[in-house]
Amino acid sequence: MRQGSAELVSVLSGSFERELSVHVFAGSDRVLEGLRFESWQLSSDLGRAICGQGSGVVVHPSLDGGSLVPVGTSGALSPFRARVEPVMTVRAGSFEESVSLGVFRVVAVPSAEDFTVEQDGREVVVSSRVGLKFDSLEADVERWGFRFPESSPAAASAFDEIRRFTNMPVEETVPDVVLPSLKTWEAKQGGRLEAVMELGRVLGGQAVVNSRGAWVIVPDVIGAPVATLRLGELGTVLNVADEIDTDTVYNEVVGSFEDAAGNPLYSVASVSSGPLSVDGPYLRNTRYYSSDLVKTQAQADSAVRAVLDQSIGSQQYDVQIQCHVNPLVEIGDVVELSGWKRPLVGRLTTVSMSDSAYMNVTLRVDRELS
């Protein structure tokens, strides 16, 4: 969750105005600040390897006749060098507070133009409009390939390996684990990011870069809520919907692995009693699982049992919500939905904001199965 004051949390539940501007960075240096940003949108999705993607138009009046239109690698907004930090400012009466939405890599300039006037026989730039497309910082790791296959030794710390592979800050949001066996990561396009994603799965979740620019693990298990979305005239939730889907409720898991010598390992776990029993009316719904980090029979048995327990313990389904813009929440946050026909607690898996007064989010909720 992004940082904000208690007063801001209170203001966001009522009527407020908001405005978006951007700061521009070259490396760690802020070269421009508070630029007006129009026609913008920013979407984040846990289902994407590069979770955050956005676009918008910088509008900049020139005081000295200079242009902001980039030319190749030159210019503060060149996609060869620029990072942008969208900042949302919320106002209500005398209250004002700004929230950083994160830092993003500029990946393209789809449009750019200068507006000029003739002055003393020459054209002078009076303003620039520059369109930008930008990605969250997972893109830096995707672009940075392995030069040759990299090995993670057995008993290496998963978090230490993420630090080594990304050279970025890491916040340990789940307990660290050691890798059960030697792992060699392939040198290929996007291979470094794939390695980080797999290490996230080993840690029991999904690896993403948060709004503070640090790698975190969004855990599979839904914890306590950190924010509330409310219904009502001045609330935040305008529309919700949910559905039941049994296709992903598996009552049998078949594991196929190899030991350190390349010999096959097999393990099966199934539900033997209750409404989800393989001998009951639900019948069998089989999932197949494999992992090259499993090298012993004990690890195989533990792995398939964990996958089965996760399936029968809960079924996740998505609730689509349209709500007033809240700059504090981000993907991975656990939020509570109150004031609906039943209370819901779930994880935000998508968040889409724009220059509209509303945003759309997806809340992934666990439905307990008895």
Coordinates of C-alpha atoms in Angstrom, one line a residue:
M1 CA 0.0 0.0 0.0
R2 CA 1.2 3.5 -0.8
Q3 CA 1.9 5.9 2.0
G4 CA -0.7 8.4 3.1
S5 CA -1.9 10.3 6.1
A6 CA -4.9 9.3 8.2
E7 CA -6.6 12.5 7.1
L8 CA -6.1 11.5 3.5
V9 CA -7.7 8.2 4.1
S10 CA -10.7 10.1 5.5
V11 CA -10.8 12.5 2.6
L12 CA -10.8 9.7 0.1
S13 CA -14.1 8.4 1.5
G14 CA -15.9 11.6 0.6
S15 CA -15.8 14.3 -2.1
F16 CA -12.4 15.5 -3.3
E17 CA -10.5 16.8 -6.4
R18 CA -7.4 15.2 -7.8
E19 CA -4.7 16.1 -10.3
L20 CA -1.8 14.2 -11.8
S21 CA 1.6 15.5 -12.6
V22 CA 4.9 13.8 -13.4
H23 CA 8.5 14.1 -12.3
V24 CA 11.2 13.1 -14.8
F25 CA 14.4 11.4 -13.9
A26 CA 17.6 10.6 -15.7
G27 CA 19.1 7.8 -13.6
S28 CA 18.7 8.9 -10.0
D29 CA 18.7 12.6 -10.8
R30 CA 15.3 14.5 -11.0
V31 CA 15.7 16.7 -14.1
L32 CA 12.1 18.0 -14.4
E33 CA 9.3 18.2 -11.8
G34 CA 5.6 18.8 -11.6
L35 CA 4.9 18.6 -15.3
R36 CA 1.3 18.7 -16.3
F37 CA 0.0 15.3 -17.5
E38 CA -3.1 14.8 -19.6
S39 CA -5.1 12.0 -21.1
W40 CA -3.3 9.6 -18.9
Q41 CA -4.0 6.0 -17.9
L42 CA -2.2 3.5 -15.6
S43 CA -3.1 -0.1 -15.3
S44 CA -1.5 -2.8 -13.1
D45 CA -2.1 -6.5 -13.4
L46 CA -0.6 -9.4 -11.3
G47 CA -1.2 -11.6 -14.3
R48 CA 1.5 -9.8 -16.3
A49 CA 5.3 -10.2 -15.9
I50 CA 5.6 -6.5 -16.4
C51 CA 2.8 -5.6 -14.1
G52 CA 2.4 -1.8 -14.6
Q53 CA 1.8 -0.1 -18.0
G54 CA 0.7 3.4 -18.6
S55 CA 0.6 6.3 -21.0
G56 CA -0.2 10.0 -21.1
V57 CA 0.7 13.4 -22.6
V58 CA 3.1 15.8 -21.0
V59 CA 2.1 19.5 -21.6
H60 CA 4.8 21.9 -20.9
P61 CA 4.8 25.7 -21.5
S62 CA 8.3 26.9 -22.4
L63 CA 9.6 30.0 -20.6
D64 CA 13.0 30.1 -22.4
G65 CA 12.0 29.0 -25.9
G66 CA 13.4 25.5 -25.3
S67 CA 11.7 22.3 -26.5
L68 CA 10.9 19.1 -24.6
V69 CA 10.5 17.1 -27.8
P70 CA 13.2 14.3 -27.6
V71 CA 15.5 13.6 -30.6
G72 CA 16.9 10.1 -30.5
T73 CA 18.8 9.6 -27.3
S74 CA 18.8 13.4 -26.6
G75 CA 16.2 15.2 -24.4
A76 CA 14.9 14.6 -20.9
L77 CA 11.9 12.6 -22.2
S78 CA 13.9 10.3 -24.5
P79 CA 12.8 6.7 -24.0
F80 CA 16.6 5.9 -24.1
R81 CA 17.1 7.6 -20.7
A82 CA 13.9 8.8 -19.0
R83 CA 12.1 7.5 -16.0
V84 CA 8.8 9.1 -14.9
E85 CA 7.1 9.3 -11.5
P86 CA 3.4 10.1 -11.7
V87 CA 2.2 11.9 -8.6
M88 CA -1.5 12.4 -7.7
T89 CA -2.4 15.4 -5.6
V90 CA -5.7 15.2 -3.7
R91 CA -7.5 18.4 -2.6
A92 CA -10.6 18.9 -0.4
G93 CA -11.2 22.4 0.9
S94 CA -7.9 23.5 2.6
F95 CA -6.6 19.9 2.6
E96 CA -3.9 18.9 0.1
E97 CA -1.7 15.9 -0.1
S98 CA 0.3 14.2 -2.8
V99 CA 0.9 10.5 -3.4
S100 CA 3.6 9.0 -5.6
L101 CA 2.2 6.2 -7.8
G102 CA 5.7 4.8 -8.4
V103 CA 8.6 5.2 -10.9
F104 CA 8.3 3.8 -14.4
R105 CA 10.6 3.3 -17.4
V106 CA 9.6 5.4 -20.5
V107 CA 9.5 2.9 -23.4
A108 CA 8.1 4.9 -26.3
V109 CA 7.2 8.4 -27.4
P110 CA 4.2 7.8 -29.8
S111 CA 3.7 11.5 -30.5
A112 CA 5.5 14.8 -29.9
E113 CA 5.1 18.4 -31.2
D114 CA 6.1 21.9 -30.4
F115 CA 4.0 25.0 -30.7
T116 CA 5.8 28.0 -31.9
V117 CA 5.4 31.7 -32.6
E118 CA 7.5 34.0 -34.8
Q119 CA 9.6 36.4 -32.7
D120 CA 12.2 38.8 -34.2
G121 CA 12.2 36.9 -37.4
R122 CA 12.7 33.4 -35.9
E123 CA 10.4 30.7 -34.6
V124 CA 10.3 30.3 -30.8
V125 CA 8.9 27.4 -28.9
V126 CA 6.1 28.4 -26.6
S127 CA 5.0 24.9 -25.5
S128 CA 5.6 21.2 -26.1
R129 CA 3.2 18.3 -26.0
V130 CA 4.9 14.9 -25.7
G131 CA 3.1 11.6 -25.5
L132 CA 4.7 8.9 -23.4
K133 CA 4.3 5.2 -22.9
F134 CA 5.9 3.6 -19.8
D135 CA 6.3 0.3 -18.0
S136 CA 6.9 -0.6 -14.4
L137 CA 10.5 -1.5 -13.4
E138 CA 10.1 -5.3 -14.0
A139 CA 11.0 -4.2 -17.5
D140 CA 14.6 -3.4 -16.5
V141 CA 15.1 -7.0 -15.4
E142 CA 13.4 -8.4 -18.5
R143 CA 15.7 -6.4 -20.7
W144 CA 18.9 -7.4 -18.8
G145 CA 19.7 -10.8 -20.0
F146 CA 22.1 -13.4 -18.6
R147 CA 25.3 -13.5 -20.6
F148 CA 25.7 -17.2 -19.9
P149 CA 23.7 -19.8 -17.8
E150 CA 23.6 -18.7 -14.2
S151 CA 23.6 -21.3 -11.3
S152 CA 21.9 -20.9 -7.9
P153 CA 23.6 -23.4 -5.5
A154 CA 21.5 -25.7 -3.3
A155 CA 20.7 -24.0 0.1
A156 CA 21.0 -20.5 -1.4
S157 CA 18.6 -17.9 0.0
A158 CA 15.8 -17.2 -2.5
F159 CA 15.7 -13.5 -1.5
D160 CA 19.5 -13.2 -1.9
E161 CA 19.2 -14.6 -5.4
I162 CA 16.5 -12.1 -6.3
R163 CA 18.8 -9.3 -5.0
R164 CA 21.7 -10.7 -7.0
F165 CA 19.7 -11.1 -10.2
T166 CA 18.0 -7.7 -10.1
N167 CA 20.5 -5.4 -8.3
M168 CA 17.4 -3.7 -6.9
P169 CA 16.0 -3.2 -3.4
V170 CA 14.1 -6.1 -1.9
E171 CA 11.5 -6.0 0.8
E172 CA 11.1 -9.4 2.5
T173 CA 7.3 -9.6 2.7
V174 CA 7.2 -13.4 3.3
P175 CA 9.6 -15.8 5.1
D176 CA 12.8 -16.6 3.2
V177 CA 13.4 -20.1 2.0
V178 CA 16.5 -21.9 0.8
L179 CA 16.6 -23.5 -2.6
P180 CA 16.3 -27.3 -2.2
S181 CA 18.7 -28.1 -5.1
L182 CA 21.1 -26.7 -7.6
K183 CA 19.3 -24.6 -10.2
T184 CA 20.7 -23.5 -13.5
W185 CA 18.9 -20.5 -15.2
E186 CA 19.0 -20.4 -18.9
A187 CA 20.6 -17.5 -20.8
K188 CA 17.7 -16.5 -23.1
Q189 CA 15.5 -13.5 -23.9
G190 CA 13.7 -12.5 -20.7
G191 CA 15.5 -15.3 -18.8
R192 CA 16.5 -13.1 -15.9
L193 CA 12.9 -12.0 -15.2
E194 CA 11.7 -15.6 -15.6
A195 CA 14.3 -16.6 -12.9
V196 CA 12.9 -13.9 -10.5
M197 CA 9.3 -15.0 -11.2
E198 CA 10.2 -18.7 -10.4
L199 CA 12.0 -17.6 -7.2
G200 CA 8.8 -15.8 -6.3
R201 CA 6.8 -19.0 -6.7
V202 CA 9.4 -20.9 -4.5
L203 CA 8.7 -18.2 -1.9
G204 CA 5.0 -18.9 -2.1
G205 CA 3.7 -16.0 -4.2
Q206 CA 4.4 -13.7 -7.1
A207 CA 7.4 -11.4 -7.4
V208 CA 6.5 -7.8 -8.4
V209 CA 8.1 -4.3 -8.0
N210 CA 6.0 -2.1 -5.7
S211 CA 5.5 1.6 -5.8
R212 CA 8.6 2.2 -3.8
G213 CA 10.7 0.5 -6.5
A214 CA 11.5 -2.6 -4.4
W215 CA 10.9 -6.2 -5.3
V216 CA 8.3 -7.9 -3.0
I217 CA 6.5 -11.2 -2.9
V218 CA 2.7 -11.0 -3.1
P219 CA 1.8 -14.2 -1.2
D220 CA -0.7 -16.7 -2.4
V221 CA -2.4 -16.7 1.0
I222 CA -4.7 -13.8 1.6
G223 CA -4.0 -12.0 4.9
A224 CA -5.5 -9.2 6.9
P225 CA -6.9 -6.2 5.0
V226 CA -4.9 -2.9 4.9
A227 CA -7.7 -0.8 3.4
T228 CA -11.5 -0.7 3.0
L229 CA -13.6 -0.1 -0.1
R230 CA -17.1 1.1 0.9
L231 CA -20.5 1.2 -0.7
G232 CA -22.8 4.1 -0.4
E233 CA -23.5 7.5 -2.0
L234 CA -20.1 8.9 -0.9
G235 CA -18.4 5.5 -0.8
T236 CA -16.0 3.9 -3.1
V237 CA -17.6 0.8 -4.6
L238 CA -20.1 1.4 -7.4
N239 CA -20.6 -2.1 -8.9
V240 CA -19.6 -5.6 -8.0
A241 CA -20.1 -9.1 -9.5
D242 CA -18.9 -12.6 -8.7
E243 CA -19.1 -16.1 -10.2
I244 CA -18.5 -19.7 -9.2
D245 CA -16.1 -21.8 -11.2
T246 CA -15.2 -25.4 -10.1
D247 CA -12.7 -26.0 -12.9
T248 CA -9.8 -25.0 -10.7
V249 CA -10.9 -27.0 -7.6
Y250 CA -8.8 -30.1 -7.9
N251 CA -9.3 -33.1 -5.6
E252 CA -6.3 -35.1 -7.0
V253 CA -2.8 -34.0 -7.8
V254 CA -0.3 -36.1 -9.7
G255 CA 3.3 -35.1 -9.4
S256 CA 6.0 -36.1 -11.9
F257 CA 9.7 -35.2 -11.1
E258 CA 13.3 -36.3 -11.5
D259 CA 15.9 -37.0 -8.8
A260 CA 19.5 -35.7 -8.9
A261 CA 20.5 -38.6 -11.1
G262 CA 17.7 -38.1 -13.6
N263 CA 15.6 -41.0 -12.4
P264 CA 11.8 -40.5 -12.3
L265 CA 9.9 -39.7 -9.1
Y266 CA 6.1 -39.9 -8.8
S267 CA 3.7 -38.9 -6.1
V268 CA -0.1 -38.7 -5.9
A269 CA -2.3 -37.0 -3.4
S270 CA -6.1 -37.1 -3.4
V271 CA -9.1 -36.2 -1.2
S272 CA -10.6 -39.4 0.3
S273 CA -13.5 -38.1 2.3
G274 CA -16.1 -35.3 2.4
P275 CA -18.0 -33.6 -0.4
L276 CA -14.8 -33.3 -2.5
S277 CA -13.8 -37.0 -2.2
V278 CA -12.6 -38.6 -5.4
D279 CA -15.3 -41.3 -4.8
G280 CA -18.1 -38.8 -4.2
P281 CA -20.5 -37.0 -6.6
Y282 CA -17.8 -34.4 -7.5
L283 CA -15.8 -37.3 -9.0
R284 CA -12.2 -36.7 -9.9
N285 CA -10.6 -33.4 -11.1
T286 CA -6.9 -34.1 -11.6
R287 CA -4.1 -31.6 -11.7
Y288 CA -0.6 -32.4 -12.9
Y289 CA 2.4 -30.8 -11.3
S290 CA 6.1 -30.8 -11.8
S291 CA 9.1 -28.8 -10.6
D292 CA 12.8 -29.2 -11.2
L293 CA 13.4 -28.0 -7.6
V294 CA 12.0 -31.3 -6.3
K295 CA 14.7 -34.0 -6.1
T296 CA 13.7 -36.5 -3.4
Q297 CA 10.6 -38.6 -2.8
A298 CA 9.9 -36.7 0.5
Q299 CA 10.0 -33.4 -1.4
A300 CA 7.7 -34.9 -4.1
D301 CA 5.2 -36.1 -1.5
S302 CA 5.3 -32.7 0.3
A303 CA 4.9 -30.7 -2.9
V304 CA 1.8 -32.5 -4.2
R305 CA 0.1 -32.4 -0.8
A306 CA 0.7 -28.7 -0.6
V307 CA -0.8 -28.1 -4.1
L308 CA -3.8 -30.3 -3.1
D309 CA -4.3 -28.5 0.2
Q310 CA -4.3 -25.1 -1.5
S311 CA -6.9 -26.3 -4.0
I312 CA -9.4 -27.9 -1.5
G313 CA -8.8 -25.2 1.2
S314 CA -10.3 -22.5 -0.9
Q315 CA -11.4 -21.5 -4.4
Q316 CA -10.5 -18.1 -5.7
Y317 CA -12.9 -16.0 -7.7
D318 CA -12.8 -12.5 -8.9
V319 CA -15.1 -9.5 -7.9
Q320 CA -15.1 -6.6 -10.4
I321 CA -15.4 -3.3 -8.7
Q322 CA -15.7 0.3 -10.0
C323 CA -14.9 2.8 -7.4
H324 CA -13.8 6.4 -6.8
V325 CA -10.1 6.8 -7.4
N326 CA -7.9 5.8 -4.4
P327 CA -4.2 6.5 -5.0
L328 CA -3.2 4.6 -1.9
V329 CA -4.1 1.1 -3.0
E330 CA -1.9 -1.0 -5.4
I331 CA -1.9 -4.5 -6.8
G332 CA -1.1 -7.1 -4.1
D333 CA -2.9 -5.2 -1.4
V334 CA -5.5 -7.0 0.6
V335 CA -8.7 -4.9 1.0
E336 CA -12.1 -5.3 2.6
L337 CA -15.3 -4.7 0.9
S338 CA -18.0 -3.6 3.3
G339 CA -21.6 -2.5 2.9
W340 CA -22.4 -5.0 0.2
K341 CA -24.8 -8.0 0.7
R342 CA -22.0 -9.9 2.4
P343 CA -18.5 -8.9 3.7
L344 CA -15.6 -9.7 1.4
V345 CA -11.9 -9.7 1.9
G346 CA -9.6 -10.3 -1.0
R347 CA -6.4 -9.3 -2.9
L348 CA -6.3 -6.6 -5.6
T349 CA -5.1 -8.3 -8.7
T350 CA -5.8 -5.5 -11.1
V351 CA -6.0 -1.7 -10.7
S352 CA -6.8 0.6 -13.6
M353 CA -6.8 4.4 -13.2
S354 CA -7.1 7.3 -15.6
D355 CA -8.1 10.9 -15.7
S356 CA -11.6 9.7 -14.9
A357 CA -13.0 10.2 -11.4
Y358 CA -13.4 6.4 -11.1
M359 CA -11.0 3.4 -11.2
N360 CA -11.6 -0.2 -11.9
V361 CA -10.2 -3.0 -9.7
T362 CA -10.4 -6.7 -9.5
L363 CA -10.7 -8.3 -6.0
R364 CA -9.6 -11.9 -5.8
V365 CA -11.5 -13.6 -3.0
D366 CA -11.1 -17.0 -1.3
R367 CA -14.4 -19.0 -1.1
E368 CA -14.0 -21.5 1.6
L369 CA -15.0 -25.1 0.7
S370 CA -16.3 -27.4 3.4

